[in-house]
mmCIF file of C-alpha atoms and ligand atoms in Angstrom:
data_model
loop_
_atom_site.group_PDB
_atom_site.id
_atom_site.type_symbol
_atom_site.label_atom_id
_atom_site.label_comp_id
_atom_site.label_asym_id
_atom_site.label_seq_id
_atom_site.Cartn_x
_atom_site.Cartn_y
_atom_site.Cartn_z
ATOM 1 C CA UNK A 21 64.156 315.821 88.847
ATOM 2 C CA UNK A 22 67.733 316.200 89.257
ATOM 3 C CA UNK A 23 69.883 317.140 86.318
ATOM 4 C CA UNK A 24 72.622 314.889 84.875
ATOM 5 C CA UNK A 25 76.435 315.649 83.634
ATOM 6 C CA UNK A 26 78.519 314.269 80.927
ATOM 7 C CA UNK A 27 81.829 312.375 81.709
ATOM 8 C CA UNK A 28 83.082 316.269 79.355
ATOM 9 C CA UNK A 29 81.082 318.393 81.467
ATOM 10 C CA UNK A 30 78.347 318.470 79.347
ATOM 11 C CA UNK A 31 74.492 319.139 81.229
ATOM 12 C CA UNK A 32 72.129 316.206 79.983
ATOM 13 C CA UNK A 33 68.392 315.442 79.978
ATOM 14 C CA UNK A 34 66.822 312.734 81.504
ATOM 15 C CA UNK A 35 65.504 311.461 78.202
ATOM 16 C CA UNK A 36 69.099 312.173 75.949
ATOM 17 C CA UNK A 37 70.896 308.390 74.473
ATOM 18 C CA UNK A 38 74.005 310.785 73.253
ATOM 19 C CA UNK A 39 76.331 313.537 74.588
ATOM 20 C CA UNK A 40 75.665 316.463 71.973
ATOM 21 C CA UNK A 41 79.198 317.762 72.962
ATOM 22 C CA UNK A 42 81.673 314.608 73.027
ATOM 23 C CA UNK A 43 79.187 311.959 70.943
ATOM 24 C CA UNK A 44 78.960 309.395 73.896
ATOM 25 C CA UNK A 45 76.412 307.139 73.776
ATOM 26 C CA UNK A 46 74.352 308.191 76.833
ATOM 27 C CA UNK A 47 72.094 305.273 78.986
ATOM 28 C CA UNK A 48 69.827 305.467 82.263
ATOM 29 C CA UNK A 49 70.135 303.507 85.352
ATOM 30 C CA UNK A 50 66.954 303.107 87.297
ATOM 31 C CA UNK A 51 69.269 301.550 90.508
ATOM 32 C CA UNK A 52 71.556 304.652 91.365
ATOM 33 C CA UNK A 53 69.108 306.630 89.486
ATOM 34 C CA UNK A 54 71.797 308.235 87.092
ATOM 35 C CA UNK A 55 72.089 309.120 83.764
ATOM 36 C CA UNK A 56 75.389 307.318 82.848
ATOM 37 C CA UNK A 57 77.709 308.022 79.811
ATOM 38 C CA UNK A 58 78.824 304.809 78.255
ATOM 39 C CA UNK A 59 81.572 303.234 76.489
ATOM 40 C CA UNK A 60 81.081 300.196 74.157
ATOM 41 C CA UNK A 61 82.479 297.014 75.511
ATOM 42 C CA UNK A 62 81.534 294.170 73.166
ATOM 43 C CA UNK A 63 78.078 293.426 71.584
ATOM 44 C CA UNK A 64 75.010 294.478 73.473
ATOM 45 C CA UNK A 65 77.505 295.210 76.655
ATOM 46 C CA UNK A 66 78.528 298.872 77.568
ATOM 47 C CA UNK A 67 80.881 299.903 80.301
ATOM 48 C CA UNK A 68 79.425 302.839 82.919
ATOM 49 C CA UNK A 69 82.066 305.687 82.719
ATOM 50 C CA UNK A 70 80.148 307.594 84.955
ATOM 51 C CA UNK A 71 77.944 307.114 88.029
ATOM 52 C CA UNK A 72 81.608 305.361 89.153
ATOM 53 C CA UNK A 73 81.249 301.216 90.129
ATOM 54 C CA UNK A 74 78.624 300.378 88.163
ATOM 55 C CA UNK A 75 79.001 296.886 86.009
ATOM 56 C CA UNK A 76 78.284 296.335 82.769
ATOM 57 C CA UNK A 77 75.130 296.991 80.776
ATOM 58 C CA UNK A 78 73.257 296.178 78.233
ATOM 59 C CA UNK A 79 70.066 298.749 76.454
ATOM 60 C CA UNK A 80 66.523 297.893 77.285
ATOM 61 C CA UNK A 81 64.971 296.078 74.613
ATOM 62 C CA UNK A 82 62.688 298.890 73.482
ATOM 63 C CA UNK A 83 65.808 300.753 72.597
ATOM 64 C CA UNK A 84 67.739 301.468 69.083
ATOM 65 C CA UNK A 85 65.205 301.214 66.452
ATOM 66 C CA UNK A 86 62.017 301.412 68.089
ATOM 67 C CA UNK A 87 63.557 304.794 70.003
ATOM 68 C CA UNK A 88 60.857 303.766 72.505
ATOM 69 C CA UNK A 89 63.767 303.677 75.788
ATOM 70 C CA UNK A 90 66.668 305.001 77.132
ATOM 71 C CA UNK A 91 67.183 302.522 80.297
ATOM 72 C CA UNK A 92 69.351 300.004 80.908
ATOM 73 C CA UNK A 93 69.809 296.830 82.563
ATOM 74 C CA UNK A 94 72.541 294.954 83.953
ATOM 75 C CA UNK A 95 74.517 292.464 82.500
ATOM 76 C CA UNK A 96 73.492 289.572 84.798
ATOM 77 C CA UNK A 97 69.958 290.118 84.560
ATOM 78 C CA UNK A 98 67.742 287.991 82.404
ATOM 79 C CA UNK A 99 65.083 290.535 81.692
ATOM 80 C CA UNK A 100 64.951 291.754 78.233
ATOM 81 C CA UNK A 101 63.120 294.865 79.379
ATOM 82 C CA UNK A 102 64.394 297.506 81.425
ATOM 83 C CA UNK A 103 62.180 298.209 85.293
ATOM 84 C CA UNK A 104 60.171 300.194 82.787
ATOM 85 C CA UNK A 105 59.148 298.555 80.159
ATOM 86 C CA UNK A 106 58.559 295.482 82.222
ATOM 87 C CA UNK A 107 55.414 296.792 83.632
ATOM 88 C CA UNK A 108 54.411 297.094 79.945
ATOM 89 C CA UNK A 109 51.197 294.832 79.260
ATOM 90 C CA UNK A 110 49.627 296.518 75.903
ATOM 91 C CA UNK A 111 51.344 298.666 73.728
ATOM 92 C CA UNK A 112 49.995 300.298 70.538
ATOM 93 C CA UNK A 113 50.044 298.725 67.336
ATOM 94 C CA UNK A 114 53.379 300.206 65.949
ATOM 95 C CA UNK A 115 52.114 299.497 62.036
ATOM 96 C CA UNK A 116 49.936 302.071 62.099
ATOM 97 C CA UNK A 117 50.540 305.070 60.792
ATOM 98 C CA UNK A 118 51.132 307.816 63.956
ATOM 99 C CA UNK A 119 51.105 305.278 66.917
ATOM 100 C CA UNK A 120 55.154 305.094 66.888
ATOM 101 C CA UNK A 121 55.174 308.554 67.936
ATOM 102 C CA UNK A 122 52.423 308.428 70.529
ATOM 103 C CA UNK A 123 53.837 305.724 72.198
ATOM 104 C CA UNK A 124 57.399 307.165 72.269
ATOM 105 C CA UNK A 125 55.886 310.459 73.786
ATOM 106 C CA UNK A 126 54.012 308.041 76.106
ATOM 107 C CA UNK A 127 57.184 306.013 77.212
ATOM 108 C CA UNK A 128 59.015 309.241 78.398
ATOM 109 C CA UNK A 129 56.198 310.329 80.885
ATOM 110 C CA UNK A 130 56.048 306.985 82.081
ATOM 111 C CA UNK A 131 59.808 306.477 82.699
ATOM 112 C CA UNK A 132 59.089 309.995 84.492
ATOM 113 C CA UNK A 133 56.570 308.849 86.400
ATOM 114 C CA UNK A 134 58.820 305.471 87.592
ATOM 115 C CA UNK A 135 61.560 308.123 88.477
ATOM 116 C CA UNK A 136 59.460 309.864 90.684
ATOM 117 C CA UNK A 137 58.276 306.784 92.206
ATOM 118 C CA UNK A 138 61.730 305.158 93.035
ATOM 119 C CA UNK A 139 63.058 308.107 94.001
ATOM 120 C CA UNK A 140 60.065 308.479 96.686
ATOM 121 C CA UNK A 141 61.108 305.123 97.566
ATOM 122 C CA UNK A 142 57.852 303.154 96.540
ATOM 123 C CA UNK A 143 57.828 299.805 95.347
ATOM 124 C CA UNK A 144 57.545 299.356 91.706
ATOM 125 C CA UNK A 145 56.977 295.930 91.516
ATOM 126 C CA UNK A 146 55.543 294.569 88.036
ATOM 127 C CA UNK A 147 52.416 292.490 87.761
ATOM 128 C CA UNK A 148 52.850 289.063 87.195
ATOM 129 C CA UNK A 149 49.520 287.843 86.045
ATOM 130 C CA UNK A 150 45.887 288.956 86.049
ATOM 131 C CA UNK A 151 45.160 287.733 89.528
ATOM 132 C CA UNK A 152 48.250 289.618 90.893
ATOM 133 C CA UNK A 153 46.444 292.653 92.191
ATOM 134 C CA UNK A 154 49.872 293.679 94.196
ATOM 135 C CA UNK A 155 52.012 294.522 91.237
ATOM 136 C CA UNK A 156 51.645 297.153 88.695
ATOM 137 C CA UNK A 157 51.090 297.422 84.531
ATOM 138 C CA UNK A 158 50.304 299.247 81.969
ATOM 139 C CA UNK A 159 47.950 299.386 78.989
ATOM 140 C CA UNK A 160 48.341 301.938 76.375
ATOM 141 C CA UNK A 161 45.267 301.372 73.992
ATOM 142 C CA UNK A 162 43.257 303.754 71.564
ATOM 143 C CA UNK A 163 39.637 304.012 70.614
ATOM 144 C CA UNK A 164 38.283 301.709 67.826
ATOM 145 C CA UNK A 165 35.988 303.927 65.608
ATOM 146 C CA UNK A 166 35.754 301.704 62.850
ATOM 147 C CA UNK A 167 33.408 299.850 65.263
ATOM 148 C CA UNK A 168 31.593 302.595 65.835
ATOM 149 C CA UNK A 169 28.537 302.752 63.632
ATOM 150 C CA UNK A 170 27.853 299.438 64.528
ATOM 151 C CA UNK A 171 27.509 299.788 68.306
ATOM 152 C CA UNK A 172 25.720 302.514 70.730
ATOM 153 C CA UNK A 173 28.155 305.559 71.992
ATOM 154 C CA UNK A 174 28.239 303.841 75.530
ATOM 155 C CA UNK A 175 30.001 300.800 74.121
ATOM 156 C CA UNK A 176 33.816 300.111 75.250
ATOM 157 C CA UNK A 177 35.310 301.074 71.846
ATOM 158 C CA UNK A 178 36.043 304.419 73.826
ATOM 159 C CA UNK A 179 39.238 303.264 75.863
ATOM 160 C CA UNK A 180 38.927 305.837 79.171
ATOM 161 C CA UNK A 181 42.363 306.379 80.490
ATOM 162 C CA UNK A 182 41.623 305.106 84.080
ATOM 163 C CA UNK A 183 43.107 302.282 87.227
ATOM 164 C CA UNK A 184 41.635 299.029 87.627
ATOM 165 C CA UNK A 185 43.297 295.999 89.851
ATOM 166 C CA UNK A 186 47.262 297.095 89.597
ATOM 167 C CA UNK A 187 46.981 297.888 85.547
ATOM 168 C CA UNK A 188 46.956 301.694 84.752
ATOM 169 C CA UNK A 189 45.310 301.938 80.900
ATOM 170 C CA UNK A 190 46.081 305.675 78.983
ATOM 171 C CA UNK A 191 44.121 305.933 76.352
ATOM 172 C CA UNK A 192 46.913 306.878 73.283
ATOM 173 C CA UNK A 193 44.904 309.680 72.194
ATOM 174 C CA UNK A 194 46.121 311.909 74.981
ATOM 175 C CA UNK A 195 49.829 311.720 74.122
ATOM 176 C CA UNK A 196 47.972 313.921 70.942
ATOM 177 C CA UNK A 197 48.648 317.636 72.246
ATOM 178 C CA UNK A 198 45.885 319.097 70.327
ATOM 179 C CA UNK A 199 42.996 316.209 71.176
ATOM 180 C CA UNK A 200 44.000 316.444 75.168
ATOM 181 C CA UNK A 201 44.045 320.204 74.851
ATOM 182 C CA UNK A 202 40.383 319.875 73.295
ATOM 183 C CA UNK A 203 39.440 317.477 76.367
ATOM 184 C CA UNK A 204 40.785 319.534 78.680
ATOM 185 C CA UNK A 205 38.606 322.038 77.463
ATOM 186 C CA UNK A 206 35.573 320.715 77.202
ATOM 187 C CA UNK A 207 35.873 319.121 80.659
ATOM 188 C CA UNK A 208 36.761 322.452 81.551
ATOM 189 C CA UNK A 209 40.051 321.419 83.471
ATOM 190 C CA UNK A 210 43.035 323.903 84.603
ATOM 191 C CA UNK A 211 45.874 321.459 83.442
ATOM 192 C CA UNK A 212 45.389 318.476 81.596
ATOM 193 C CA UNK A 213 48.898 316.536 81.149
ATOM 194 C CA UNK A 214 50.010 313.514 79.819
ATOM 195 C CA UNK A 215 52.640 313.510 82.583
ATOM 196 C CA UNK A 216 50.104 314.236 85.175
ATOM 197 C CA UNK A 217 47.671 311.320 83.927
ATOM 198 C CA UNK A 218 50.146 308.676 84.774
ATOM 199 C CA UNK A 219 50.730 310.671 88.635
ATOM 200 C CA UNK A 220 46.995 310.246 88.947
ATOM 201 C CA UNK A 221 46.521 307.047 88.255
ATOM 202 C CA UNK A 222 48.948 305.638 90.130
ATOM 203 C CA UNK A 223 47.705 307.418 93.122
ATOM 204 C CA UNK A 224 44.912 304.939 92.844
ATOM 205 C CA UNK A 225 46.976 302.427 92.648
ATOM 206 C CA UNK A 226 49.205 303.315 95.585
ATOM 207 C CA UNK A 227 45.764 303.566 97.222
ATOM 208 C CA UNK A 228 44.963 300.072 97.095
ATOM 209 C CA UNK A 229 48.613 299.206 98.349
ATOM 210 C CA UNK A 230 49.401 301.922 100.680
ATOM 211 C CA UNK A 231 45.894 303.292 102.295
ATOM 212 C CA UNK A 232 43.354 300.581 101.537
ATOM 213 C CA UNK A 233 43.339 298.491 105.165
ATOM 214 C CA UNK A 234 46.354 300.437 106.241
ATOM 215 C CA UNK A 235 46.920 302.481 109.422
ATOM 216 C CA UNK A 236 46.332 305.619 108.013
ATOM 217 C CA UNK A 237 43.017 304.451 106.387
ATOM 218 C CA UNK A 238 40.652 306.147 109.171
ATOM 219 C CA UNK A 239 42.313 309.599 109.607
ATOM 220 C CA UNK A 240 42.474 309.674 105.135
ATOM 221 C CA UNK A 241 38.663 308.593 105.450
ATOM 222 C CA UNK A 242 38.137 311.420 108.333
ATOM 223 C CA UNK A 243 40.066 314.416 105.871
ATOM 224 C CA UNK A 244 38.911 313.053 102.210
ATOM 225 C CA UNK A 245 35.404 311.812 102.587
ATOM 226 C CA UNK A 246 34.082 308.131 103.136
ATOM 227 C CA UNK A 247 35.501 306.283 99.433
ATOM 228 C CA UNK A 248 32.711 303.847 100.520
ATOM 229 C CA UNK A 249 30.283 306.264 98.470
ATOM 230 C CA UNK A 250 29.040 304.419 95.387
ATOM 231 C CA UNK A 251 31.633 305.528 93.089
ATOM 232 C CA UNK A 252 29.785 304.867 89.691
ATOM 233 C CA UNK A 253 27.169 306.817 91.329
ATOM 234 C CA UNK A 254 29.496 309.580 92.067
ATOM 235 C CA UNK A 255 31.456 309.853 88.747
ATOM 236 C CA UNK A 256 27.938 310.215 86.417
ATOM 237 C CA UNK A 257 26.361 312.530 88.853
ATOM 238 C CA UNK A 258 29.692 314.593 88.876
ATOM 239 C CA UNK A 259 29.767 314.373 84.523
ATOM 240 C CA UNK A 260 25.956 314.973 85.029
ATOM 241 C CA UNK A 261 25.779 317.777 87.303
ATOM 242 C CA UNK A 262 28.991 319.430 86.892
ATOM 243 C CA UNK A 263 31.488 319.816 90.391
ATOM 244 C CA UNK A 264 30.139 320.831 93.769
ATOM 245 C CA UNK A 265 30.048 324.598 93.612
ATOM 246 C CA UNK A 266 32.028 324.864 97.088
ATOM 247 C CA UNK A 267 34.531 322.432 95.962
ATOM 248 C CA UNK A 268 37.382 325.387 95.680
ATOM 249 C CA UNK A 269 37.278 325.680 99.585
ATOM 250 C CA UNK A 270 38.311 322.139 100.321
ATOM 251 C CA UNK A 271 39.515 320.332 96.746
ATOM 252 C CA UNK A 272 42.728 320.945 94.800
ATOM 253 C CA UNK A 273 40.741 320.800 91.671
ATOM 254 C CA UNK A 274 36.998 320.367 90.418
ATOM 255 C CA UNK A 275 37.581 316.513 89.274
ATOM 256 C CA UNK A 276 38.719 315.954 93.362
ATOM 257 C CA UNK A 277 35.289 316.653 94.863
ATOM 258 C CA UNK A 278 33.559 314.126 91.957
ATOM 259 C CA UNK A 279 34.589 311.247 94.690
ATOM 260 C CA UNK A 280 37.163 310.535 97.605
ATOM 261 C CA UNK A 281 39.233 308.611 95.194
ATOM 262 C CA UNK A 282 39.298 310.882 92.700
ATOM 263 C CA UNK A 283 40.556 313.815 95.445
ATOM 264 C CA UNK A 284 43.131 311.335 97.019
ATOM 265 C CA UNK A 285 44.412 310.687 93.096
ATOM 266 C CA UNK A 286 44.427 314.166 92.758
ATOM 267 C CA UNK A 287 46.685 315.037 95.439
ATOM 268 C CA UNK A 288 48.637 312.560 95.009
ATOM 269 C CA UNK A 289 49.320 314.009 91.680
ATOM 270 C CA UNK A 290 50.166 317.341 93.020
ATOM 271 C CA UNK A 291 52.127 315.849 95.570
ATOM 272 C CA UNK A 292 54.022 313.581 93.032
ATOM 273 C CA UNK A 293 53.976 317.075 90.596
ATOM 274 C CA UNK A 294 55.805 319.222 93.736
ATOM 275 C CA UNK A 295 58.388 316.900 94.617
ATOM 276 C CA UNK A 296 59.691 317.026 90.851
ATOM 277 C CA UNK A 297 59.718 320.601 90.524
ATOM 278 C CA UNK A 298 61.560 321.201 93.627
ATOM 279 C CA UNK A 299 64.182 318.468 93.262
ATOM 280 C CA UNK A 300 64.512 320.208 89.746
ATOM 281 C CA UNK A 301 64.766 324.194 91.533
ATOM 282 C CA UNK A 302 67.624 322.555 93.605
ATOM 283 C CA UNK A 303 69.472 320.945 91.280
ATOM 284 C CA UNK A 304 69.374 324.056 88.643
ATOM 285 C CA UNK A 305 70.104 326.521 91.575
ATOM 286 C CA UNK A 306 66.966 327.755 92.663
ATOM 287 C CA UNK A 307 66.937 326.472 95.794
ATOM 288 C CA UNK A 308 69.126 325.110 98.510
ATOM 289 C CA UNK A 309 69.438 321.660 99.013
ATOM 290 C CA UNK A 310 68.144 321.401 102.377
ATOM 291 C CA UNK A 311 64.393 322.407 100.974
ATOM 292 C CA UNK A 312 64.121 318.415 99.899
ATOM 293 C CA UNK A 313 65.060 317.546 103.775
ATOM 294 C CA UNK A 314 62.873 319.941 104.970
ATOM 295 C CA UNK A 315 59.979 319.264 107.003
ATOM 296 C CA UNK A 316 56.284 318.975 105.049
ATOM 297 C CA UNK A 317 55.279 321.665 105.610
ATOM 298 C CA UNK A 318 58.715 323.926 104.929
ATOM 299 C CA UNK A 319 58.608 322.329 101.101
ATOM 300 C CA UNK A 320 54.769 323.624 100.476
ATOM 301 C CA UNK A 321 55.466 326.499 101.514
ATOM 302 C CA UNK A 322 59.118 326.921 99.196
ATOM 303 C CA UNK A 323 56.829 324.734 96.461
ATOM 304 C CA UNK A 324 53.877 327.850 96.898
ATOM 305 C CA UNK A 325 56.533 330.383 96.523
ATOM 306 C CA UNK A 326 58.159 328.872 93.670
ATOM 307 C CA UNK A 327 54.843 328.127 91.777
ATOM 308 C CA UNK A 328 53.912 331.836 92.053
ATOM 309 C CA UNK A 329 57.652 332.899 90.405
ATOM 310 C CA UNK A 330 57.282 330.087 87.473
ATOM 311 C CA UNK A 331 52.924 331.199 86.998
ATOM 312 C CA UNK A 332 55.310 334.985 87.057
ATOM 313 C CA UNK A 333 57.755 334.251 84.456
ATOM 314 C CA UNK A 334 55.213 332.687 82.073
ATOM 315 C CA UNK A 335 52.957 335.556 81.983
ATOM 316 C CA UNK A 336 55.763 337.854 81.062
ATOM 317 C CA UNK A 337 56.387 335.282 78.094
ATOM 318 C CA UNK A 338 52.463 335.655 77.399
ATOM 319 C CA UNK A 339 51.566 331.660 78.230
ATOM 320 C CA UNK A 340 49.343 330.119 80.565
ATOM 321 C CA UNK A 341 49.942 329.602 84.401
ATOM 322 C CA UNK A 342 51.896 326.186 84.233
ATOM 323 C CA UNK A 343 50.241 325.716 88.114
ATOM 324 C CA UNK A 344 46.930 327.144 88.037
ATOM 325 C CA UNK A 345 46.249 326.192 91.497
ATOM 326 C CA UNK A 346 45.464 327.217 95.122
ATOM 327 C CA UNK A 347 46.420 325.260 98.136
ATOM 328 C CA UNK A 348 44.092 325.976 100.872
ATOM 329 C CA UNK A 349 44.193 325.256 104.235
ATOM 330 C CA UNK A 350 42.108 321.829 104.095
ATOM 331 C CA UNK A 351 44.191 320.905 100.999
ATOM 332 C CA UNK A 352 47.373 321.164 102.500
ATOM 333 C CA UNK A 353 46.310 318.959 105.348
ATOM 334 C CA UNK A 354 45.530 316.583 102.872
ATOM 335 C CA UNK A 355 49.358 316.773 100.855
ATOM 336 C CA UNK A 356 50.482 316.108 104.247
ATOM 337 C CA UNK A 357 48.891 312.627 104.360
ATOM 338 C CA UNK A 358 49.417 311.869 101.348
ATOM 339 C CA UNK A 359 53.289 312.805 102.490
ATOM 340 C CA UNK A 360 53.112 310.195 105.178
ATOM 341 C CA UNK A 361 51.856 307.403 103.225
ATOM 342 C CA UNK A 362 54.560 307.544 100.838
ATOM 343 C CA UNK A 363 57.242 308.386 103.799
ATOM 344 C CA UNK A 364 55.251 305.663 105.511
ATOM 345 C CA UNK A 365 56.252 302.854 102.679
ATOM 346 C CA UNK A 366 59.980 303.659 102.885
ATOM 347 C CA UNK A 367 60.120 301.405 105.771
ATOM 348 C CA UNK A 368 57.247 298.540 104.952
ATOM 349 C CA UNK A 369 58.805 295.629 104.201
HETATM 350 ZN ZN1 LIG M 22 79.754 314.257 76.684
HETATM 351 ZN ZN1 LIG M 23 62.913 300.158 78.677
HETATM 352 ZN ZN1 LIG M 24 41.002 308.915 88.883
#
């Protein structure tokens, strides 16, 4: 991600709403993709000091007292909700004791996770209704377990975090760093983020705009694996039997090889996961700029050498490898593809 400056100088987060240093009230722009510092200008209406030539705006809806946004819209627009919050369907019942800070922890990955996608140039378009399998929406829900004891284990009180027709559902529980760190161990994962489950999912849904009937649907069938496989087959023989026990020679992780959807989701989450980190390295000085123009295979390679200094520098502070990963030969081929779709969509209408 890149970084963001104060009108005073000041370095900012993405997710800040006020300049520690000069007490401006601080708002994001998903258009010019800019953190902007802000001046009031009348009620609900703030003037953009800096990115310059921006109109007014007005805070996302989900802002001030719920804490849940930092985004704004502009003045002229009707929405209430910023790009978003719009693609918001469910959201947790904010009563309840513990869900207000879930969801706020769940809000920042996904305004993350639209970042990445507008800055890849993909289309974030919001569903409009349940038949609108083009757009894309969220629903964050939890598990019921007061239903429990009335109702077998293999009832749908367990919400699974998973893609289905344009509307990505996270289960709430995994914005809980102590229950996803127990999933992630009993599923015996390398990385299990919150960040990384929104990446994932919308890899399937990027799928079924991007691949699905596409051009490139063949040559991702030829380097993947046929995704005509019964996937319900696929998934309980993979939670069944455990992963294949080649699947480090070819998949990016042990989930990828459960079914060609799950491996495409997969690297599009690396893919989504390498593009971040090295727009960050060039922004805080790691790198030179020209990395991000560089040709596919020029970023894996800087992204491989950088992952090795940042797995480097967390051993010496006695943590885990933040990327736990090896890309081999076959997985790089398929990061390229994945590359191309999403270089692809730039120019689809
Ligand atoms: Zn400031
Ligand atoms: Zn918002
Ligand atoms: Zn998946």
């Amino acid at each position: 991600m890149k970084t963001f400056r104060c009108v005073c100088g000041n370095r900012l987060y993405f997710e800040n709403t006020d300049c520690l240093q000069c007490g401006r009230k601080l708002g994001f722009l998903p258009g010019p993709l800019a953190l902007a510092a802000l001046e009031p200008a009348g009620k609900d209406r703030w003037t953009v000091l800096t990115p310059p030539d921006q109109g007014p705006h007005r805070f996302c809806r989900n802002s001030g007292d719920l804490d849940g946004c930092n985004w704004m819209i502009p003045v002229d627009e009707p929405e209430p909700y910023c790009l978003a919050c719009r693609l918001n369907q469910v959201i947790p019942n904010l009563s309840k004791p513990g869900n207000r800070s879930l969801w706020i922890r769940i809000e920042k990955r996904k305004r993350r996770l639209v970042y990445d996608l507008r800055r890849l140039a993909l289309p974030v378009i919001p569903k409009r209704s349940p038949e609108d399998e083009a757009g894309l929406a969220f629903a964050f829900l939890e598990d019921d377990p007061g239903e429990l004891e009335f109702s077998d284990a293999h009832q749908s009180n367990h919400i699974l975090t998973g893609h289905a027709h344009g509307l990505i559902t996270i289960n709430i529980a995994e914005a809980d760093d102590l229950e996803r760190e127990r999933r992630r161990h009993e599923l015996n994962e390398q990385q299990r983020t919150l960040l990384g489950h929104f990446r994932h999912e919308s890899g399937h849904y990027y799928w079924d705009r991007l691949v699905a009937g596409g051009p490139l649907q063949d040559r991702i069938r030829a380097v993947f694996g046929d995704e005509r496989e019964d996937y319900g087959e696929a998934l309980s023989r993979y939670y069944r039997d455990g992963p294949r026990p080649d699947w480090q020679d070819g998949h990016v992780s042990a989930y990828a090889s459960a079914h060609p959807w799950e491996d495409w989701a997969e690297c599009w989450a690396h893919w989504l996961q390498i593009t971040d980190t090295l727009e960050t390295s060039v922004a805080i000085g790691l790198a030179a700029a020209e990395v991000l123009d560089g040709d596919v295979d020029e970023r894996i390679s800087h992204w491989v050498d950088l992952a090795l200094k940042i797995n480097l520098i967390n051993r010496s502070l006695d943590q885990p490898d933040p990327y736990p990963f090896v890309l081999t030969t076959p997985v790089i081929d398929k990061l390229r593809l994945v590359e191309e779709v999403i270089r692809n969509s730039a120019f689809s209408p």
